[in-house]
Amino acid sequence: MAFDSTSTYVATEALKQAVNAAVTLQRPLLIKGEPGTGKTLLAEELAAALDTPLITWHIKSSTKAAQGLYEYDAVSRLRDSQLGIEGVENVANYIRPGKLWEAFTADRRVVLLIDEIDKADIEFPNDLLQELDRMEFHVYETGETVAAEHRPIIVITSNNEKELPDAFLRRCFFHYIEFPDRQTMQRIIDVHFPAIAPRLVSEALEVFFDLRDTPGLKKKPSTSELVDWLKLLMADQLAEEALYQRDPVKAIPPLAGALVKNEQDTHLLERLAFMLRRQGR
């Protein structure tokens, strides 16, 4: 298998090499990068390219590693035993398979996405070391061992909210998605909007990268937010004209709610615009 860009996803050479290396080594691919740089979308495109199912495990702060294996519903079993329901003696009826179980027992190789692993407790990655290494785990309630029939391709994403343990990192192939430069961003826009006006792209990219370069900005606009902004500009002729005729000392570009996502950054841009107006007097 050789992963490449698709009709809906632009992959850099470095990213292609990382995906192919992880598949060759049969190791989880750990992807880091700014929010909105296509980490989750990579797993979706990889599954589509392989024509195989994607199994997604979205991680939350409360998620425990064991939930990815299975959960034993002891409460339901106790209730059913009190009600005299048939089958209560079979503990397997109360085992709920998790996402790893689902991936391990699939009838063909699947792509397993463990999304935003850094949201969980610091011990979460360590608790999965053996399962990801051996591709099997033991179900204590039934005494069975669940082993991968077809080794899944595992993609793990992180927004770098917390450091991951060294023992976990050693078992992964790591890649950091650099924020796209202007040329790569142009390719991404072409994929999403093949018929977009070149002037609109040029003006929008100028504003977008100027915003990202603003000192002190709390949240820099992402690729996905640029795509949303362009979609709005294409649908609103007045906003598009306002972009073309924008005054450099105005605070915020038209429809900037797609790009600027908090009041601190809004106030920062307004203060910078005020200072530019004073300097221009």
Coordinates of C-alpha atoms in Angstrom, one line a residue:
M1 CA 0.0 0.0 0.0
A2 CA 1.2 3.5 -0.8
F3 CA -0.9 6.3 0.6
D4 CA -1.3 9.5 -1.6
S5 CA -3.3 12.6 -1.8
T6 CA -6.9 12.1 -2.8
S7 CA -9.5 14.2 -4.6
T8 CA -10.6 15.6 -1.3
Y9 CA -7.4 15.6 0.8
V10 CA -4.0 17.2 0.2
A11 CA -1.1 15.2 1.8
T12 CA 2.4 16.5 1.9
E13 CA 5.3 14.3 0.9
A14 CA 6.3 14.0 4.6
L15 CA 2.8 12.9 5.6
K16 CA 2.6 10.3 2.8
Q17 CA 6.0 8.9 4.0
A18 CA 4.8 8.8 7.6
V19 CA 1.6 6.9 6.7
N20 CA 3.4 4.4 4.6
A21 CA 6.2 3.9 7.2
A22 CA 3.7 3.2 10.0
V23 CA 1.9 0.7 7.8
T24 CA 5.1 -1.0 6.9
L25 CA 6.3 -1.2 10.5
Q26 CA 2.9 -2.2 11.7
R27 CA 3.0 0.5 14.4
P28 CA 0.4 3.0 15.4
L29 CA 0.8 6.3 13.6
L30 CA 0.8 9.2 16.1
I31 CA -0.2 12.5 14.5
K32 CA 0.2 15.8 16.1
G33 CA -0.5 19.3 14.8
E34 CA -2.6 22.4 15.3
P35 CA -6.4 21.8 15.6
G36 CA -7.9 22.0 12.1
T37 CA -4.9 20.7 10.2
G38 CA -6.6 17.5 9.0
K39 CA -5.5 15.0 11.6
T40 CA -8.8 13.3 12.0
L41 CA -9.6 13.7 8.3
L42 CA -6.4 11.7 7.5
A43 CA -7.8 8.6 9.1
E44 CA -11.0 9.0 7.1
E45 CA -9.2 9.5 3.8
L46 CA -6.9 6.5 4.6
A47 CA -9.8 4.2 5.2
A48 CA -11.4 5.5 1.9
A49 CA -8.2 5.0 0.0
L50 CA -8.0 1.4 1.3
D51 CA -11.8 0.8 0.7
T52 CA -12.0 -0.4 4.3
P53 CA -14.2 0.5 7.3
L54 CA -13.1 3.2 9.7
I55 CA -13.6 2.6 13.4
T56 CA -13.4 5.8 15.5
W57 CA -12.8 6.0 19.2
H58 CA -13.4 9.6 20.3
I59 CA -11.5 10.2 23.6
K60 CA -12.9 12.4 26.3
S61 CA -11.4 13.5 29.7
S62 CA -13.5 10.7 31.4
T63 CA -12.5 7.9 29.0
K64 CA -10.7 4.9 30.4
A65 CA -8.5 2.6 28.4
A66 CA -10.6 -0.5 29.5
Q67 CA -13.6 1.0 27.7
G68 CA -11.8 0.5 24.4
L69 CA -11.5 -3.2 25.2
Y70 CA -14.9 -4.0 26.7
E71 CA -17.3 -3.2 29.5
Y72 CA -18.9 -5.6 31.9
D73 CA -22.5 -4.5 32.7
A74 CA -22.8 -6.0 36.2
V75 CA -25.7 -3.7 37.2
S76 CA -27.9 -5.0 34.3
R77 CA -27.0 -8.6 35.2
L78 CA -27.9 -8.1 38.8
R79 CA -31.2 -6.5 37.8
D80 CA -32.0 -9.3 35.4
S81 CA -31.2 -11.9 38.0
Q82 CA -33.7 -10.2 40.4
L83 CA -36.3 -10.2 37.6
G84 CA -35.7 -13.8 36.7
I85 CA -34.8 -13.1 33.1
E86 CA -33.3 -16.0 31.1
G87 CA -29.7 -16.0 30.1
V88 CA -28.4 -14.2 33.2
E89 CA -26.2 -17.1 34.0
N90 CA -24.2 -16.4 30.9
V91 CA -21.8 -13.6 31.7
A92 CA -21.0 -13.1 28.0
N93 CA -24.5 -11.6 27.6
Y94 CA -23.4 -8.6 29.7
I95 CA -20.1 -8.0 28.0
R96 CA -20.1 -4.9 25.7
P97 CA -17.3 -4.9 23.2
G98 CA -15.3 -1.7 22.8
K99 CA -13.6 -0.2 19.8
L100 CA -10.4 -2.2 20.0
W101 CA -12.5 -5.4 20.3
E102 CA -14.5 -4.3 17.2
A103 CA -11.3 -3.6 15.2
F104 CA -9.6 -6.9 16.3
T105 CA -12.5 -9.1 15.3
A106 CA -13.4 -7.4 12.0
D107 CA -13.5 -9.7 9.0
R108 CA -10.8 -7.6 7.3
R109 CA -8.2 -5.1 8.1
V110 CA -9.7 -1.8 9.2
V111 CA -8.5 1.6 10.1
L112 CA -8.8 2.4 13.8
L113 CA -8.8 6.0 14.8
I114 CA -8.0 6.9 18.5
D115 CA -8.9 10.5 18.3
E116 CA -7.5 13.2 20.7
I117 CA -5.7 10.8 23.0
D118 CA -4.3 13.7 25.0
K119 CA -7.7 14.5 26.4
A120 CA -7.6 11.5 28.6
D121 CA -5.8 10.9 31.9
I122 CA -2.0 10.7 31.7
E123 CA -2.2 7.0 32.4
F124 CA -4.5 6.2 29.5
P125 CA -1.8 5.6 26.9
N126 CA 0.2 3.4 29.3
D127 CA -2.9 1.3 29.9
L128 CA -3.0 0.4 26.2
L129 CA 0.7 -0.5 25.8
Q130 CA 0.3 -4.3 25.9
E131 CA -2.9 -4.4 23.8
L132 CA -1.4 -2.3 21.0
D133 CA 1.9 -4.2 21.2
R134 CA 0.5 -7.7 21.2
M135 CA -2.8 -7.0 19.4
E136 CA -4.7 -9.1 21.9
F137 CA -6.3 -8.8 25.3
H138 CA -7.9 -11.0 28.0
V139 CA -11.5 -10.9 29.0
Y140 CA -11.4 -11.9 32.7
E141 CA -15.1 -12.4 33.1
T142 CA -15.3 -15.1 30.4
G143 CA -11.7 -16.3 30.3
E144 CA -11.4 -15.7 26.6
T145 CA -8.6 -14.0 24.7
V146 CA -9.5 -11.6 21.9
A147 CA -6.7 -11.4 19.3
A148 CA -6.6 -9.4 16.1
E149 CA -7.6 -11.6 13.2
H150 CA -6.3 -8.8 10.8
R151 CA -3.9 -6.3 12.3
P152 CA -5.7 -2.9 12.1
I153 CA -4.0 0.3 10.9
I154 CA -4.0 2.5 13.9
V155 CA -4.0 6.3 13.7
I156 CA -3.7 8.2 16.9
T157 CA -4.3 12.0 17.0
S158 CA -3.1 14.5 19.6
N159 CA -3.5 18.2 20.0
N160 CA -0.5 18.3 22.4
E161 CA -2.6 19.3 25.4
K162 CA -0.4 17.1 27.6
E163 CA 2.8 15.1 27.2
L164 CA 2.5 11.4 26.3
P165 CA 4.6 8.8 28.1
D166 CA 7.9 7.8 26.6
A167 CA 7.0 4.1 26.7
F168 CA 4.0 4.8 24.6
L169 CA 5.9 7.1 22.2
R170 CA 8.5 4.3 21.6
R171 CA 5.7 2.1 20.2
C172 CA 4.5 4.7 17.7
F173 CA 5.6 6.2 14.4
F174 CA 5.4 9.9 15.0
H175 CA 4.5 12.7 12.5
Y176 CA 3.8 16.4 13.2
I177 CA 1.7 18.1 10.6
E178 CA 3.3 21.4 9.9
F179 CA 0.8 24.3 9.2
P180 CA 0.4 24.5 5.4
D181 CA 2.5 27.2 3.7
R182 CA 0.8 29.4 1.1
Q183 CA 1.4 27.1 -1.8
T184 CA 0.0 24.1 0.0
M185 CA -2.9 26.1 1.2
Q186 CA -3.6 27.0 -2.4
R187 CA -3.8 23.3 -3.3
I188 CA -6.1 22.7 -0.4
I189 CA -8.5 25.5 -1.5
D190 CA -8.4 24.1 -5.1
V191 CA -9.5 20.7 -3.8
H192 CA -12.5 22.3 -1.9
F193 CA -13.4 25.0 -4.4
P194 CA -12.2 24.1 -8.0
A195 CA -14.1 27.0 -9.5
I196 CA -13.3 29.8 -7.0
A197 CA -12.2 33.2 -8.3
P198 CA -8.4 33.6 -8.2
R199 CA -8.7 37.1 -6.9
L200 CA -10.9 36.0 -4.0
V201 CA -8.3 33.3 -3.1
S202 CA -5.4 35.8 -3.3
E203 CA -7.2 38.4 -1.1
A204 CA -8.4 35.9 1.4
L205 CA -5.0 34.2 1.8
E206 CA -3.4 37.6 2.4
V207 CA -5.9 38.4 5.2
F208 CA -5.7 34.9 6.6
F209 CA -1.9 34.7 6.9
D210 CA -1.8 38.3 8.2
L211 CA -4.2 37.2 11.0
R212 CA -2.1 34.2 11.8
D213 CA 1.0 36.5 12.1
T214 CA -0.6 38.9 14.4
P215 CA 1.5 39.0 17.6
G216 CA -0.4 38.0 20.8
L217 CA -3.3 36.2 19.0
K218 CA -4.7 33.7 21.4
K219 CA -6.1 31.3 18.8
K220 CA -4.7 31.4 15.3
P221 CA -7.3 30.6 12.5
S222 CA -7.0 27.1 11.2
T223 CA -7.2 25.5 7.7
S224 CA -10.8 24.3 8.3
E225 CA -11.8 27.8 9.4
L226 CA -10.3 29.3 6.3
V227 CA -12.4 26.9 4.2
D228 CA -15.5 27.9 6.1
W229 CA -14.7 31.6 5.6
L230 CA -14.2 31.2 1.9
K231 CA -17.5 29.3 1.6
L232 CA -19.2 32.3 3.3
L233 CA -17.5 34.8 1.1
M234 CA -18.5 33.0 -2.0
A235 CA -22.1 33.0 -0.8
D236 CA -22.2 36.7 0.1
Q237 CA -21.3 39.1 -2.7
L238 CA -21.4 42.2 -0.4
A239 CA -18.9 40.5 2.0
E240 CA -16.7 39.6 -1.0
E241 CA -16.7 43.2 -2.2
A242 CA -15.9 44.4 1.3
L243 CA -12.9 42.1 1.3
Y244 CA -11.6 43.6 -2.0
Q245 CA -12.1 47.1 -0.8
R246 CA -10.9 46.6 2.8
D247 CA -9.2 49.3 4.6
P248 CA -5.9 48.1 6.2
V249 CA -6.7 50.1 9.4
K250 CA -10.1 48.5 9.8
A251 CA -10.3 46.2 12.8
I252 CA -11.7 42.9 11.4
P253 CA -12.3 41.5 7.9
P254 CA -15.8 40.7 6.8
L255 CA -17.5 37.6 8.2
A256 CA -14.5 37.3 10.6
G257 CA -16.6 35.2 13.0
A258 CA -15.4 32.2 10.9
L259 CA -11.8 33.1 11.7
V260 CA -11.7 34.9 15.1
K261 CA -13.3 32.8 17.8
N262 CA -12.9 34.7 21.1
E263 CA -13.4 38.2 22.5
Q264 CA -9.8 38.6 23.5
D265 CA -8.6 38.3 19.9
T266 CA -11.4 40.6 18.7
H267 CA -10.3 43.3 21.2
L268 CA -6.7 42.7 20.2
L269 CA -7.4 43.3 16.5
E270 CA -9.5 46.4 17.4
R271 CA -6.6 47.8 19.4
L272 CA -4.1 47.2 16.7
A273 CA -6.4 48.9 14.2
F274 CA -6.8 51.9 16.5
M275 CA -3.0 52.2 16.8
L276 CA -2.7 52.1 13.0
R277 CA -5.3 54.8 12.6
R278 CA -3.4 57.0 15.1
Q279 CA -0.1 56.5 13.3
G280 CA -1.8 57.4 10.0
R281 CA -2.9 60.8 11.2

